[in-house]
Amino acid sequence: MSILHRAWGRPVADAITAGIRAGQKAAAPALRAVQTLAQALPLDLLVEVGSERQRASNRVVYDFFSGIGPELAHPGGSLPGANRWDVPCDPEHPVPVILVHGTAGVAQTNWGTYVPLLVGAGFSVFTLTYGATEGARWPISALGGMRRIEDSAAEFGRFAEKVMASTGTDRIDVVGHSQGTLVPAYWAKFLGGEDRIRRYVSLAPLWQGTSTFARARPVAAQLERRLGIDPSAVIPCHALPQMMQGSTFLRRLNSGGSPYVRGTAYTNISTVHDELVRPYTSGQVEGGPGHDVTNIVLQDGCGKDFSDHLGICGSPRAAAMVVNALEGRDVRVVPCRLVAPFFGSPLLRRTGGAPEFITPFAPSRRDR
């Protein structure tokens, strides 16, 4: 690390953090007004789920953004049915499930589809927000996954121990999305969680990293070479450079040939239309001797699902695969529907009956 980096890297980082805090303080009255308005309006005016009607029926709405309304109305809260600390697990589903959000997600926003889905299937479901900027207030605090993944993994481990103590279990199941597929893996491999995860289901995993931001590397190299400043040390999301192909973090996670540990059943679900995990095969890593790994590509056998990096968390097809993986057997029929990117919703609902609208924009597998 250069002298300039030591001299300027931390002050720049502190300046960014201080700016965020100052901005939040100045904006606090406006944020309180917005929150008051959000709580006063029917939630289905903000987003079509999260209303009292859904709470009553526990209806599953397949839409990645279905957790936004509840977060606006109850910042930092839990979706109905999640985090029931005083309720024992159903004997038919004795292992609790922890949902682990992706970068910039939180406990509610990432899992509007999955909490009612899994609660309705009889699972005990827990959600957390990890890696939020220290000292931040809402809505900045509603951007998780900002800290180093090692720190987030330790935070996840503490939450997992709390879940197991509360439910009287010694193992958990995990469903992770994007960065949320890496965080529990690091805990399992390096922080004492090796024998604690029974089933590990990953949506849009990136075990070998992504090349999406590769074009930014020459610019970063110039900044470090000319000014002695490593941009990865000062950007608000410290996890971002760790997810790039070839990072020190990923080399360590994959030490020994893979990110996996023995005794855990892994299911990786990727989409060919993933615009953030490039190539999408980064999440389709084979297991070594003694590993239990199932790799699934969402479009295999169903080219009509255009779910991308976000939409995969709203896809009915992916959701059925997740339930089957957690059950350890095929209890749900895996549907093949026309599904929109970005939202993961049935396509006709989003395009007004013109599904051909997105066809020119959907990359084929030959492009990957």
mmCIF file of C-alpha atoms in Angstrom:
data_model
loop_
_atom_site.group_PDB
_atom_site.id
_atom_site.type_symbol
_atom_site.label_atom_id
_atom_site.label_comp_id
_atom_site.label_asym_id
_atom_site.label_seq_id
_atom_site.Cartn_x
_atom_site.Cartn_y
_atom_site.Cartn_z
ATOM 1 C CA MET A 1 0.000 0.000 0.000
ATOM 2 C CA SER A 2 1.521 3.341 -1.011
ATOM 3 C CA ILE A 3 2.171 6.271 1.305
ATOM 4 C CA LEU A 4 -0.359 8.372 -0.621
ATOM 5 C CA HIS A 5 -2.976 5.696 -0.198
ATOM 6 C CA ARG A 6 -2.356 5.554 3.547
ATOM 7 C CA ALA A 7 -2.465 9.317 3.701
ATOM 8 C CA TRP A 8 -5.507 9.924 1.509
ATOM 9 C CA GLY A 9 -7.512 6.702 1.293
ATOM 10 C CA ARG A 10 -8.953 6.832 4.815
ATOM 11 C CA PRO A 11 -9.681 10.603 4.783
ATOM 12 C CA VAL A 12 -11.556 10.205 1.508
ATOM 13 C CA ALA A 13 -13.558 7.303 2.943
ATOM 14 C CA ASP A 14 -14.283 9.299 6.112
ATOM 15 C CA ALA A 15 -15.358 12.281 4.010
ATOM 16 C CA ILE A 16 -17.814 10.128 2.050
ATOM 17 C CA THR A 17 -19.264 8.697 5.271
ATOM 18 C CA ALA A 18 -19.458 12.126 6.875
ATOM 19 C CA GLY A 19 -21.207 13.485 3.798
ATOM 20 C CA ILE A 20 -23.786 10.703 3.949
ATOM 21 C CA ARG A 21 -24.464 11.406 7.619
ATOM 22 C CA ALA A 22 -24.689 15.160 7.098
ATOM 23 C CA GLY A 23 -27.047 14.684 4.166
ATOM 24 C CA GLN A 24 -29.255 12.405 6.203
ATOM 25 C CA LYS A 25 -29.401 14.894 9.060
ATOM 26 C CA ALA A 26 -30.410 17.689 6.720
ATOM 27 C CA ALA A 27 -32.997 15.513 5.009
ATOM 28 C CA ALA A 28 -34.423 14.055 8.224
ATOM 29 C CA PRO A 29 -37.575 16.276 8.330
ATOM 30 C CA ALA A 30 -38.444 15.418 4.722
ATOM 31 C CA LEU A 31 -37.837 11.712 5.329
ATOM 32 C CA ARG A 32 -40.112 11.772 8.373
ATOM 33 C CA ALA A 33 -42.823 13.404 6.269
ATOM 34 C CA VAL A 34 -42.449 10.762 3.535
ATOM 35 C CA GLN A 35 -42.607 7.976 6.094
ATOM 36 C CA THR A 36 -45.727 9.475 7.690
ATOM 37 C CA LEU A 37 -47.357 9.669 4.262
ATOM 38 C CA ALA A 38 -46.364 6.071 3.452
ATOM 39 C CA GLN A 39 -47.936 4.858 6.671
ATOM 40 C CA ALA A 40 -51.122 6.837 6.042
ATOM 41 C CA LEU A 41 -51.685 5.609 2.472
ATOM 42 C CA PRO A 42 -52.964 2.135 1.620
ATOM 43 C CA LEU A 43 -49.855 0.160 0.755
ATOM 44 C CA ASP A 44 -51.325 -1.113 -2.477
ATOM 45 C CA LEU A 45 -51.121 2.474 -3.761
ATOM 46 C CA LEU A 46 -47.347 2.294 -3.277
ATOM 47 C CA VAL A 47 -46.844 -1.223 -4.517
ATOM 48 C CA GLU A 48 -49.449 -3.831 -5.091
ATOM 49 C CA VAL A 49 -48.394 -6.095 -2.223
ATOM 50 C CA GLY A 50 -47.976 -5.552 1.471
ATOM 51 C CA SER A 51 -51.570 -4.516 2.039
ATOM 52 C CA GLU A 52 -53.758 -5.679 4.897
ATOM 53 C CA ARG A 53 -55.489 -7.925 2.381
ATOM 54 C CA GLN A 54 -52.240 -9.770 1.701
ATOM 55 C CA ARG A 55 -51.430 -9.985 5.387
ATOM 56 C CA ALA A 56 -54.769 -11.653 5.988
ATOM 57 C CA SER A 57 -54.485 -14.175 3.171
ATOM 58 C CA ASN A 58 -50.675 -14.572 3.151
ATOM 59 C CA ARG A 59 -51.010 -14.472 -0.638
ATOM 60 C CA VAL A 60 -47.834 -14.957 -2.640
ATOM 61 C CA VAL A 61 -47.205 -12.263 -5.230
ATOM 62 C CA TYR A 62 -44.441 -13.079 -7.684
ATOM 63 C CA ASP A 63 -42.620 -9.781 -8.041
ATOM 64 C CA PHE A 64 -39.091 -8.902 -6.965
ATOM 65 C CA PHE A 65 -40.276 -5.502 -5.743
ATOM 66 C CA SER A 66 -43.075 -6.861 -3.576
ATOM 67 C CA GLY A 67 -41.190 -6.029 -0.380
ATOM 68 C CA ILE A 68 -40.769 -2.322 -1.149
ATOM 69 C CA GLY A 69 -44.169 -1.276 0.208
ATOM 70 C CA PRO A 70 -43.691 -2.903 3.624
ATOM 71 C CA GLU A 71 -40.215 -1.335 3.956
ATOM 72 C CA LEU A 72 -41.601 2.132 3.151
ATOM 73 C CA ALA A 73 -44.362 1.760 5.694
ATOM 74 C CA HIS A 74 -42.270 0.089 8.406
ATOM 75 C CA PRO A 75 -38.570 0.884 7.879
ATOM 76 C CA GLY A 76 -36.267 -1.767 9.244
ATOM 77 C CA GLY A 77 -39.149 -4.084 10.075
ATOM 78 C CA SER A 78 -39.956 -7.677 9.189
ATOM 79 C CA LEU A 79 -42.396 -9.021 6.636
ATOM 80 C CA PRO A 80 -45.522 -10.664 8.071
ATOM 81 C CA GLY A 81 -44.665 -14.200 9.133
ATOM 82 C CA ALA A 82 -40.895 -13.711 9.350
ATOM 83 C CA ASN A 83 -38.744 -13.612 12.483
ATOM 84 C CA ARG A 84 -41.222 -15.263 14.819
ATOM 85 C CA TRP A 85 -38.722 -15.752 17.609
ATOM 86 C CA ASP A 86 -41.201 -17.168 20.107
ATOM 87 C CA VAL A 87 -42.812 -19.722 17.753
ATOM 88 C CA PRO A 88 -41.296 -23.212 17.488
ATOM 89 C CA CYS A 89 -40.607 -24.800 14.117
ATOM 90 C CA ASP A 90 -43.272 -26.994 12.564
ATOM 91 C CA PRO A 91 -42.375 -30.663 13.279
ATOM 92 C CA GLU A 92 -42.649 -31.352 9.550
ATOM 93 C CA HIS A 93 -40.092 -28.578 8.891
ATOM 94 C CA PRO A 94 -37.848 -28.687 11.949
ATOM 95 C CA VAL A 95 -34.985 -26.659 10.433
ATOM 96 C CA PRO A 96 -35.405 -22.856 10.251
ATOM 97 C CA VAL A 97 -34.726 -21.035 6.965
ATOM 98 C CA ILE A 98 -32.686 -17.836 6.836
ATOM 99 C CA LEU A 99 -33.140 -15.603 3.777
ATOM 100 C CA VAL A 100 -29.989 -13.634 2.899
ATOM 101 C CA HIS A 101 -30.485 -10.586 0.659
ATOM 102 C CA GLY A 102 -28.225 -9.280 -2.096
ATOM 103 C CA THR A 103 -26.271 -6.035 -2.437
ATOM 104 C CA ALA A 104 -28.373 -2.969 -1.516
ATOM 105 C CA GLY A 105 -31.200 -5.204 -0.270
ATOM 106 C CA VAL A 106 -32.558 -5.592 3.242
ATOM 107 C CA ALA A 107 -34.673 -8.040 5.200
ATOM 108 C CA GLN A 108 -37.930 -6.846 3.626
ATOM 109 C CA THR A 109 -37.165 -5.521 0.154
ATOM 110 C CA ASN A 110 -35.497 -8.667 -1.210
ATOM 111 C CA TRP A 111 -38.024 -11.202 0.046
ATOM 112 C CA GLY A 112 -41.565 -10.000 -0.608
ATOM 113 C CA THR A 113 -42.245 -13.175 -2.596
ATOM 114 C CA TYR A 114 -40.356 -15.668 -0.466
ATOM 115 C CA VAL A 115 -41.560 -14.934 3.058
ATOM 116 C CA PRO A 116 -45.252 -15.657 2.324
ATOM 117 C CA LEU A 117 -44.251 -18.502 -0.016
ATOM 118 C CA LEU A 118 -42.166 -20.346 2.581
ATOM 119 C CA VAL A 119 -44.352 -19.490 5.575
ATOM 120 C CA GLY A 120 -47.317 -20.835 3.630
ATOM 121 C CA ALA A 121 -45.353 -24.024 2.949
ATOM 122 C CA GLY A 122 -44.819 -24.538 6.678
ATOM 123 C CA PHE A 123 -41.258 -23.271 7.129
ATOM 124 C CA SER A 124 -40.011 -21.105 9.980
ATOM 125 C CA VAL A 125 -38.541 -18.126 8.138
ATOM 126 C CA PHE A 126 -36.018 -15.570 9.363
ATOM 127 C CA THR A 127 -34.609 -12.529 7.597
ATOM 128 C CA LEU A 128 -31.824 -10.122 8.468
ATOM 129 C CA THR A 129 -30.200 -6.998 7.119
ATOM 130 C CA TYR A 130 -26.421 -7.360 7.027
ATOM 131 C CA GLY A 131 -23.602 -5.071 6.016
ATOM 132 C CA ALA A 132 -25.423 -1.738 6.337
ATOM 133 C CA THR A 133 -23.271 1.406 6.599
ATOM 134 C CA GLU A 134 -22.381 1.933 10.245
ATOM 135 C CA GLY A 135 -24.166 4.853 11.846
ATOM 136 C CA ALA A 136 -26.493 5.364 8.876
ATOM 137 C CA ARG A 137 -30.155 6.215 9.279
ATOM 138 C CA TRP A 138 -33.021 5.122 7.083
ATOM 139 C CA PRO A 139 -33.181 5.116 4.076
ATOM 140 C CA ILE A 140 -29.375 4.680 3.793
ATOM 141 C CA SER A 141 -29.671 1.957 6.414
ATOM 142 C CA ALA A 142 -31.998 0.198 3.945
ATOM 143 C CA LEU A 143 -28.996 -0.491 1.714
ATOM 144 C CA GLY A 144 -27.417 -3.666 3.032
ATOM 145 C CA GLY A 145 -24.355 -5.502 1.787
ATOM 146 C CA MET A 146 -22.160 -2.392 1.807
ATOM 147 C CA ARG A 147 -19.417 -3.619 4.137
ATOM 148 C CA ARG A 148 -16.633 -6.142 3.539
ATOM 149 C CA ILE A 149 -18.072 -9.605 3.002
ATOM 150 C CA GLU A 150 -15.927 -11.005 5.822
ATOM 151 C CA ASP A 151 -17.604 -8.576 8.238
ATOM 152 C CA SER A 152 -21.047 -9.379 6.871
ATOM 153 C CA ALA A 153 -20.318 -13.098 7.244
ATOM 154 C CA ALA A 154 -19.526 -12.612 10.918
ATOM 155 C CA GLU A 155 -22.747 -10.621 11.306
ATOM 156 C CA PHE A 156 -24.672 -13.403 9.574
ATOM 157 C CA GLY A 157 -23.061 -15.958 11.876
ATOM 158 C CA ARG A 158 -24.263 -14.113 14.970
ATOM 159 C CA PHE A 159 -27.768 -13.962 13.540
ATOM 160 C CA ALA A 160 -27.688 -17.679 12.669
ATOM 161 C CA GLU A 161 -26.625 -18.562 16.207
ATOM 162 C CA LYS A 162 -29.508 -16.481 17.552
ATOM 163 C CA VAL A 163 -31.967 -18.267 15.248
ATOM 164 C CA MET A 164 -30.710 -21.689 16.307
ATOM 165 C CA ALA A 165 -30.824 -20.779 20.005
ATOM 166 C CA SER A 166 -34.367 -19.436 19.634
ATOM 167 C CA THR A 167 -35.676 -22.460 17.737
ATOM 168 C CA GLY A 168 -33.730 -25.084 19.686
ATOM 169 C CA THR A 169 -32.017 -26.397 16.564
ATOM 170 C CA ASP A 170 -28.375 -26.998 15.709
ATOM 171 C CA ARG A 171 -28.666 -26.440 11.946
ATOM 172 C CA ILE A 172 -30.210 -23.967 9.532
ATOM 173 C CA ASP A 173 -31.231 -23.868 5.890
ATOM 174 C CA VAL A 174 -30.191 -20.887 3.766
ATOM 175 C CA VAL A 175 -31.678 -19.171 0.718
ATOM 176 C CA GLY A 176 -29.362 -16.475 -0.608
ATOM 177 C CA HIS A 177 -29.481 -14.051 -3.505
ATOM 178 C CA SER A 178 -26.434 -12.554 -5.255
ATOM 179 C CA GLN A 179 -23.980 -11.347 -2.572
ATOM 180 C CA GLY A 180 -26.207 -13.219 -0.128
ATOM 181 C CA THR A 181 -24.914 -16.460 -1.647
ATOM 182 C CA LEU A 182 -21.317 -15.568 -0.693
ATOM 183 C CA VAL A 183 -21.875 -14.322 2.854
ATOM 184 C CA PRO A 184 -23.066 -17.607 4.451
ATOM 185 C CA ALA A 185 -20.466 -19.525 2.425
ATOM 186 C CA TYR A 186 -17.647 -17.557 4.030
ATOM 187 C CA TRP A 187 -19.131 -18.160 7.485
ATOM 188 C CA ALA A 188 -19.433 -21.859 6.771
ATOM 189 C CA LYS A 189 -15.897 -22.214 5.451
ATOM 190 C CA PHE A 190 -13.903 -19.906 7.706
ATOM 191 C CA LEU A 191 -15.912 -18.652 10.693
ATOM 192 C CA GLY A 192 -17.121 -21.820 12.391
ATOM 193 C CA GLY A 193 -20.306 -22.539 10.468
ATOM 194 C CA GLU A 194 -19.045 -25.584 8.574
ATOM 195 C CA ASP A 195 -21.464 -28.102 10.110
ATOM 196 C CA ARG A 196 -24.359 -25.688 10.636
ATOM 197 C CA ILE A 197 -25.985 -25.353 7.200
ATOM 198 C CA ARG A 198 -28.094 -28.310 6.074
ATOM 199 C CA ARG A 199 -29.455 -27.079 2.724
ATOM 200 C CA TYR A 200 -28.047 -24.081 0.889
ATOM 201 C CA VAL A 201 -30.089 -22.669 -2.015
ATOM 202 C CA SER A 202 -28.510 -19.904 -4.095
ATOM 203 C CA LEU A 203 -30.321 -17.567 -6.502
ATOM 204 C CA ALA A 204 -28.030 -15.869 -9.041
ATOM 205 C CA PRO A 205 -24.863 -17.055 -7.294
ATOM 206 C CA LEU A 206 -21.452 -15.761 -8.305
ATOM 207 C CA TRP A 207 -18.992 -18.215 -6.806
ATOM 208 C CA GLN A 208 -16.325 -17.270 -9.350
ATOM 209 C CA GLY A 209 -17.182 -13.580 -9.439
ATOM 210 C CA THR A 210 -18.433 -11.326 -12.204
ATOM 211 C CA SER A 211 -16.778 -9.557 -15.119
ATOM 212 C CA THR A 212 -19.546 -6.944 -15.361
ATOM 213 C CA PHE A 213 -17.357 -4.173 -13.954
ATOM 214 C CA ALA A 214 -14.166 -5.252 -15.703
ATOM 215 C CA ARG A 215 -14.084 -2.057 -17.810
ATOM 216 C CA ALA A 216 -13.659 -0.019 -14.635
ATOM 217 C CA ARG A 217 -10.406 -1.752 -13.727
ATOM 218 C CA PRO A 218 -8.104 0.289 -16.008
ATOM 219 C CA VAL A 219 -9.506 3.496 -14.511
ATOM 220 C CA ALA A 220 -8.990 2.167 -10.994
ATOM 221 C CA ALA A 221 -5.455 1.105 -11.872
ATOM 222 C CA GLN A 222 -4.664 4.602 -13.144
ATOM 223 C CA LEU A 223 -5.980 6.185 -9.928
ATOM 224 C CA GLU A 224 -3.861 3.894 -7.814
ATOM 225 C CA ARG A 225 -0.755 4.290 -9.952
ATOM 226 C CA ARG A 226 -0.950 8.085 -10.317
ATOM 227 C CA LEU A 227 -2.472 9.121 -6.979
ATOM 228 C CA GLY A 228 -1.811 6.138 -4.765
ATOM 229 C CA ILE A 229 -5.522 5.789 -4.011
ATOM 230 C CA ASP A 230 -7.266 2.453 -4.267
ATOM 231 C CA PRO A 231 -10.908 3.212 -5.215
ATOM 232 C CA SER A 232 -12.028 -0.025 -3.543
ATOM 233 C CA ALA A 233 -10.922 1.463 -0.219
ATOM 234 C CA VAL A 234 -13.111 4.538 -0.491
ATOM 235 C CA ILE A 235 -16.271 3.574 -2.411
ATOM 236 C CA PRO A 236 -19.345 3.213 -0.169
ATOM 237 C CA CYS A 237 -19.828 -0.461 -1.142
ATOM 238 C CA HIS A 238 -16.704 -2.256 0.054
ATOM 239 C CA ALA A 239 -18.142 -5.616 -1.034
ATOM 240 C CA LEU A 240 -18.295 -4.627 -4.711
ATOM 241 C CA PRO A 241 -14.621 -5.147 -5.626
ATOM 242 C CA GLN A 242 -14.629 -8.404 -3.672
ATOM 243 C CA MET A 243 -17.215 -9.804 -6.086
ATOM 244 C CA MET A 244 -15.127 -9.140 -9.195
ATOM 245 C CA GLN A 245 -13.449 -12.040 -10.921
ATOM 246 C CA GLY A 246 -9.993 -12.773 -9.563
ATOM 247 C CA SER A 247 -10.429 -10.843 -6.303
ATOM 248 C CA THR A 248 -8.428 -11.888 -3.259
ATOM 249 C CA PHE A 249 -11.671 -12.645 -1.452
ATOM 250 C CA LEU A 250 -12.936 -15.030 -4.133
ATOM 251 C CA ARG A 251 -9.579 -16.764 -4.425
ATOM 252 C CA ARG A 252 -9.736 -17.530 -0.728
ATOM 253 C CA LEU A 253 -13.405 -18.582 -0.826
ATOM 254 C CA ASN A 254 -12.615 -21.029 -3.632
ATOM 255 C CA SER A 255 -9.444 -22.358 -2.023
ATOM 256 C CA GLY A 256 -9.361 -26.118 -2.225
ATOM 257 C CA GLY A 257 -11.130 -26.036 -5.583
ATOM 258 C CA SER A 258 -14.612 -24.775 -4.683
ATOM 259 C CA PRO A 259 -16.576 -22.609 -2.229
ATOM 260 C CA TYR A 260 -18.353 -25.629 -0.745
ATOM 261 C CA VAL A 261 -18.074 -27.561 2.509
ATOM 262 C CA ARG A 262 -18.958 -31.199 3.083
ATOM 263 C CA GLY A 263 -22.205 -32.042 4.823
ATOM 264 C CA THR A 264 -24.241 -29.297 3.139
ATOM 265 C CA ALA A 265 -26.554 -29.885 0.168
ATOM 266 C CA TYR A 266 -26.128 -27.028 -2.330
ATOM 267 C CA THR A 267 -28.580 -26.000 -5.039
ATOM 268 C CA ASN A 268 -27.422 -23.268 -7.420
ATOM 269 C CA ILE A 269 -30.103 -21.595 -9.577
ATOM 270 C CA SER A 270 -28.784 -19.274 -12.299
ATOM 271 C CA THR A 271 -30.395 -17.392 -15.172
ATOM 272 C CA VAL A 272 -28.878 -16.945 -18.624
ATOM 273 C CA HIS A 273 -30.280 -13.398 -18.651
ATOM 274 C CA ASP A 274 -28.246 -12.304 -15.627
ATOM 275 C CA GLU A 275 -26.797 -8.906 -16.504
ATOM 276 C CA LEU A 276 -24.799 -8.532 -13.268
ATOM 277 C CA VAL A 277 -23.288 -11.993 -12.936
ATOM 278 C CA ARG A 278 -21.286 -12.400 -16.122
ATOM 279 C CA PRO A 279 -20.897 -15.062 -17.199
ATOM 280 C CA TYR A 280 -23.896 -16.628 -15.502
ATOM 281 C CA THR A 281 -21.928 -19.892 -15.311
ATOM 282 C CA SER A 282 -19.955 -18.288 -12.465
ATOM 283 C CA GLY A 283 -22.680 -19.682 -10.230
ATOM 284 C CA GLN A 284 -22.644 -23.178 -11.721
ATOM 285 C CA VAL A 285 -19.521 -24.519 -10.017
ATOM 286 C CA GLU A 286 -19.231 -28.280 -9.759
ATOM 287 C CA GLY A 287 -18.542 -29.851 -6.402
ATOM 288 C CA GLY A 288 -15.492 -31.874 -5.514
ATOM 289 C CA PRO A 289 -15.254 -35.276 -3.787
ATOM 290 C CA GLY A 290 -17.742 -35.487 -0.931
ATOM 291 C CA HIS A 291 -19.693 -32.404 -1.992
ATOM 292 C CA ASP A 292 -23.438 -32.451 -2.669
ATOM 293 C CA VAL A 293 -24.099 -29.903 -5.423
ATOM 294 C CA THR A 294 -27.005 -29.509 -7.844
ATOM 295 C CA ASN A 295 -26.632 -26.889 -10.588
ATOM 296 C CA ILE A 296 -29.766 -25.576 -12.312
ATOM 297 C CA VAL A 297 -30.167 -23.072 -15.134
ATOM 298 C CA LEU A 298 -33.612 -21.476 -14.992
ATOM 299 C CA GLN A 299 -34.123 -21.550 -18.768
ATOM 300 C CA ASP A 300 -33.223 -25.214 -19.258
ATOM 301 C CA GLY A 301 -36.464 -26.677 -20.561
ATOM 302 C CA CYS A 302 -38.216 -23.304 -20.461
ATOM 303 C CA GLY A 303 -37.075 -20.462 -22.684
ATOM 304 C CA LYS A 304 -40.078 -18.324 -21.730
ATOM 305 C CA ASP A 305 -38.689 -17.225 -18.354
ATOM 306 C CA PHE A 306 -36.804 -13.963 -18.977
ATOM 307 C CA SER A 307 -35.897 -13.411 -15.324
ATOM 308 C CA ASP A 308 -32.674 -11.475 -14.899
ATOM 309 C CA HIS A 309 -30.524 -10.836 -11.821
ATOM 310 C CA LEU A 310 -33.358 -9.209 -9.885
ATOM 311 C CA GLY A 311 -36.314 -10.941 -11.491
ATOM 312 C CA ILE A 312 -35.104 -14.390 -10.466
ATOM 313 C CA CYS A 313 -36.313 -13.568 -6.945
ATOM 314 C CA GLY A 314 -39.850 -13.119 -8.279
ATOM 315 C CA SER A 315 -39.930 -15.974 -10.782
ATOM 316 C CA PRO A 316 -42.588 -18.639 -10.074
ATOM 317 C CA ARG A 317 -40.303 -21.177 -11.743
ATOM 318 C CA ALA A 318 -37.353 -20.378 -9.489
ATOM 319 C CA ALA A 319 -39.644 -20.285 -6.451
ATOM 320 C CA ALA A 320 -40.861 -23.837 -7.053
ATOM 321 C CA MET A 321 -37.255 -24.976 -7.438
ATOM 322 C CA VAL A 322 -36.356 -23.344 -4.122
ATOM 323 C CA VAL A 323 -39.217 -25.030 -2.265
ATOM 324 C CA ASN A 324 -38.273 -28.421 -3.727
ATOM 325 C CA ALA A 325 -34.634 -27.919 -2.736
ATOM 326 C CA LEU A 326 -35.563 -27.011 0.830
ATOM 327 C CA GLU A 327 -37.930 -29.969 1.069
ATOM 328 C CA GLY A 328 -35.251 -32.298 -0.278
ATOM 329 C CA ARG A 329 -37.756 -33.751 -2.751
ATOM 330 C CA ASP A 330 -40.027 -32.614 -5.549
ATOM 331 C CA VAL A 331 -43.234 -31.466 -3.875
ATOM 332 C CA ARG A 332 -44.011 -28.585 -6.257
ATOM 333 C CA VAL A 333 -44.592 -28.697 -9.985
ATOM 334 C CA VAL A 334 -42.027 -26.416 -11.615
ATOM 335 C CA PRO A 335 -44.020 -24.174 -13.975
ATOM 336 C CA CYS A 336 -42.922 -22.769 -17.312
ATOM 337 C CA ARG A 337 -44.483 -19.346 -17.792
ATOM 338 C CA LEU A 338 -43.766 -16.208 -19.739
ATOM 339 C CA VAL A 339 -41.989 -14.125 -17.109
ATOM 340 C CA ALA A 340 -40.759 -10.526 -17.333
ATOM 341 C CA PRO A 341 -37.216 -9.445 -16.533
ATOM 342 C CA PHE A 342 -36.505 -7.051 -13.673
ATOM 343 C CA PHE A 343 -39.759 -7.933 -11.864
ATOM 344 C CA GLY A 344 -39.934 -11.706 -12.282
ATOM 345 C CA SER A 345 -43.690 -11.372 -12.735
ATOM 346 C CA PRO A 346 -45.829 -13.244 -15.262
ATOM 347 C CA LEU A 347 -45.145 -11.339 -18.462
ATOM 348 C CA LEU A 348 -48.670 -10.614 -19.691
ATOM 349 C CA ARG A 349 -49.302 -8.675 -16.515
ATOM 350 C CA ARG A 350 -46.381 -6.373 -17.220
ATOM 351 C CA THR A 351 -46.647 -5.852 -20.976
ATOM 352 C CA GLY A 352 -50.368 -5.475 -21.462
ATOM 353 C CA GLY A 353 -50.602 -8.598 -23.606
ATOM 354 C CA ALA A 354 -47.536 -7.918 -25.766
ATOM 355 C CA PRO A 355 -44.891 -10.425 -24.595
ATOM 356 C CA GLU A 356 -42.924 -9.918 -27.800
ATOM 357 C CA PHE A 357 -42.020 -6.484 -26.431
ATOM 358 C CA ILE A 358 -38.996 -7.786 -24.539
ATOM 359 C CA THR A 359 -37.833 -10.447 -26.990
ATOM 360 C CA PRO A 360 -35.350 -8.177 -28.837
ATOM 361 C CA PHE A 361 -33.765 -7.187 -25.530
ATOM 362 C CA ALA A 362 -33.342 -10.671 -24.075
ATOM 363 C CA PRO A 363 -29.845 -12.063 -24.710
ATOM 364 C CA SER A 364 -29.671 -15.579 -26.047
ATOM 365 C CA ARG A 365 -27.487 -18.259 -24.538
ATOM 366 C CA ARG A 366 -25.184 -17.917 -27.547
ATOM 367 C CA ASP A 367 -24.314 -14.423 -26.292
ATOM 368 C CA ARG A 368 -22.994 -15.739 -23.008
#
